[in-house]
Amino acid sequence: MLLLGCVKEVNDFELVISLPNGLCGFVPVTQISDAYSKLLSDQVAGRELQEDLNSLSDMYSPGTLVRCIVTSVEKSADGRRSIRLSVNPKKVNKGLTAAALTAGMLLSGMVSSVEDHGYIVDIGVRGTNAFLPRQKAQNYIKLAKKGPDLKIGQNLNCLIVEVKNEGRIVRLSIDRSEVAASLATQRQNWTLSNLLPGLVVKAQVQKVAPFGITLSFLSSFTGIVDFMHVDPKKSMNYSPNQVVKACILSVHPTSKLVRLTLRQTFLQPGGSPNQVSSERMGAVVEESTVKAFFKQFGAIFELDDGSLAYARLKHLSKTRKSFKPAAFKTGCKHKCRIIDYSLMDEMCILSLKYQIIEAKFLQYQDVHTGDVVKGKVLALKPIGMQVKITDGIKGLVPSMHLADATLKQPEKKYSLGDEVHCRVLECRPEEKKLFLTLKKTLVQSKLPVLSNYEEAKPGLITHGFVVCAREFGCIVKFYNDVKGLVPKSELSAEPISSPEEVFHEGQVVKVMVLKCEPQQERLLLSFKLTSKPVPKDKREHTPMKNQQVKYEIGKIVDVKILKKKENGLEVSILEDEGRAMASLPTVYLSDFVANCKLLWHCLQEGDVLPRVMCINNKGEHITLSRKSAIISALQEEQVVRSFSEIQPGMLLTGYVRNVMPFGVFVEFPFGVTGLAPKTSMSDKFVTDTKDHFVVGQTVIAKVMSTDEEKQRVLLNLKVSECSSGNSAVESFALLSQYFKEVKEIRNLLRRREESSVARSLSDLVPGKELQLVVQDVKEDGSALFSSSDASGLTVTATRYHLGGEGIVPGGKAKGLVLHVDILSSVVHVSLREELLKQK
């Protein structure tokens, strides 16, 4: 179907086209012209930079009339129809032949190349070369204000001035005065097969009906003007045989039905429809008067400013059942809201639906940075989550912003259709782009929203998120792409040597503005939230009563170690300037039992531990945990907060609370506990439960059954039952976390400059080759060695790992480090030749 449309919006990869009767269509960037598509293909192929390739916004402006053809009508997931269009002349003008071309014809063309004396224009007619002389384009170029030259892919309303060699060569003009005066006549030999929208004709009224007018034109053609396209100044004051000027709006390919318009704007080719002011969009009109009602289509209203507007049938009431035709008799008044503007009908589009009239957000212009909005999950993609705010507003939650912590498997936390509360990070109405965050700390923050540099006054405290952590400090981002630097000296009250190991991308932080230069967009920040230094003698032990500080389970904090105790660490929470006290049990330092003791051994009083989570806040006692599996489960909300939420089949992350002869008690965040009986503890036969689990060990448990009356939960800890299905990914993630912690332990040891033993332990890694000197050979066949790289350490090899070598005290040998036992300062090595060769 051929249609006359008007460019409504120009986006990066498509044109949004206003079509007659309030419809909208889309022209993809690949449906402009053959020459433009070739430039795009060459650019994508990367053969060379295409200097002639211009963006759509360089060639098209809202308000420009274009001829287009429907290529497809697609149905979207939410049931809406999407009309796909093309403006390619080869498709729009496919009914024309070289022999049919005559002087005076008006048709669409696209610039295909720029020459010295003019332009080669693609008019889509096979065997025809169309040329536009430069002098016939100068007036148009000057008025268009799109640069000194026409551009490849630019749409032109072309008037044929001269035809040579039976249509093989034509000369064109786009001079606005010549185009505006053009009129389609019988002499031009138009047929129903090649008739084009946008042609202005002289017509005669045949019949006047309530729904429109029937016209005859070009001697033998008949067309219809519907009720939306009569001249509003003349209303329906037309009579049979009256001669009028009309413009063709559409031509149906099979039925050959022609629709026309009598609106004055379209009666001069090359004109532009009237537009509505942006302030009018979204306006609520308290009283609009019904001018006409059409039971199959909708109603025409007169607004408070005297202009006419249209409401589709589905927008006249909440549902079809609640619709009452009697309420739309001529003269009836209704409250409504302007929801759109149809350029091709020069009418506002209305809705009388209460939920739309009362809606807070109707268009992107209504959404402001920092607003908290409610939406539904539309799609989960690698770049993030698409969220539907309203029918016309969609936003993107970048993957970094799906939660306070980065989600590895967001599909476990979110499902399509889930309702979510987001905060607006940035809104670009002109591009129809909306960026959101689901980070709980940002969404619930009561601190000021920093959305421009002018608002960044020294002393302002607000929330932001880390986008970069390097040796120089951290770059923190806020709203509307405002960002600032936290230098290394302002990261903490305690020195931090490697910021990249303490802070991570996406981490939500509270910062204070130190200095801002708005014109240069420079912002200096600090993580130290007080400008008053605490005296040294009062800095360590000024704890406030913890009941004054409320820490929700799941809250992430940074802490400083005050004291090492036998079963854990006593720490102060830096967020409250060290005045809030908490305990961090040794068994909660890691998911890995072996690493718990190592970390306790390596940590020292005064060390700062980042990203520790509150897991218990009963009374004055705050308990913290560094178990990454527990932290991830809480942040991804893969937890139960009460007994009533537990369902059989659930996989929950917890830790062993107690090991009894009959089974293992497992505790989960928020205090829910369950029992794994001896028979459900392991895939292996269990003789002694203490051989399989220890108190504090992190476990994944499957809920087998619940007893609501006795408030009991039975669990299964068998590995075969507790995998979520992707065991390879889970195993790799656990292994990666283990080695990350081992690296952290080595870094802690390396800091102890006063201890040569600690330095040796930190430098020795499995696989390192050592030069050894035999010290002793024991009765069991094992041997003890010394090495310059293992000063102060015990180096040993079992009989097997001596590899049959005949060694004697004082002899020299090469060995490979197998394992470093940091707690006992023992290094296990191998002298086996096959291992040394692999190295």
PDB file of C-alpha atoms in Angstrom, residues 50 124 151 193 227 365 432 444 497 513 515 669 682-684 692 742 765 811:
ATOM      1  CA  GLN A  50      32.637   6.568   4.096  1.00  0.00           C
ATOM      2  CA  GLY A 124      13.348   3.967  -9.092  1.00  0.00           C
ATOM      3  CA  LYS A 151      23.391  14.271   0.527  1.00  0.00           C
ATOM      4  CA  SER A 193      -1.201   1.200 -11.457  1.00  0.00           C
ATOM      5  CA  PHE A 227     -14.382  12.659   8.003  1.00  0.00           C
ATOM      6  CA  GLN A 365       9.309  14.390  28.863  1.00  0.00           C
ATOM      7  CA  LYS A 432      13.390   8.278  23.800  1.00  0.00           C
ATOM      8  CA  GLN A 444      15.756   3.941  48.795  1.00  0.00           C
ATOM      9  CA  SER A 497      47.512   0.857  49.081  1.00  0.00           C
ATOM     10  CA  VAL A 513      31.775  16.919  47.739  1.00  0.00           C
ATOM     11  CA  LYS A 515      35.321  20.944  45.373  1.00  0.00           C
ATOM     12  CA  PRO A 669      20.017 -15.441  56.894  1.00  0.00           C
ATOM     13  CA  SER A 682      26.046 -36.851  51.828  1.00  0.00           C
ATOM     14  CA  ASP A 683      26.039 -38.984  48.689  1.00  0.00           C
ATOM     15  CA  LYS A 684      28.505 -41.205  50.585  1.00  0.00           C
ATOM     16  CA  HIS A 692      31.681 -34.440  56.829  1.00  0.00           C
ATOM     17  CA  VAL A 742      44.320 -17.048  48.384  1.00  0.00           C
ATOM     18  CA  VAL A 765      53.296 -20.476  45.013  1.00  0.00           C
ATOM     19  CA  GLY A 811      73.350 -32.962  48.557  1.00  0.00           C
TER      20      GLY A 811
END
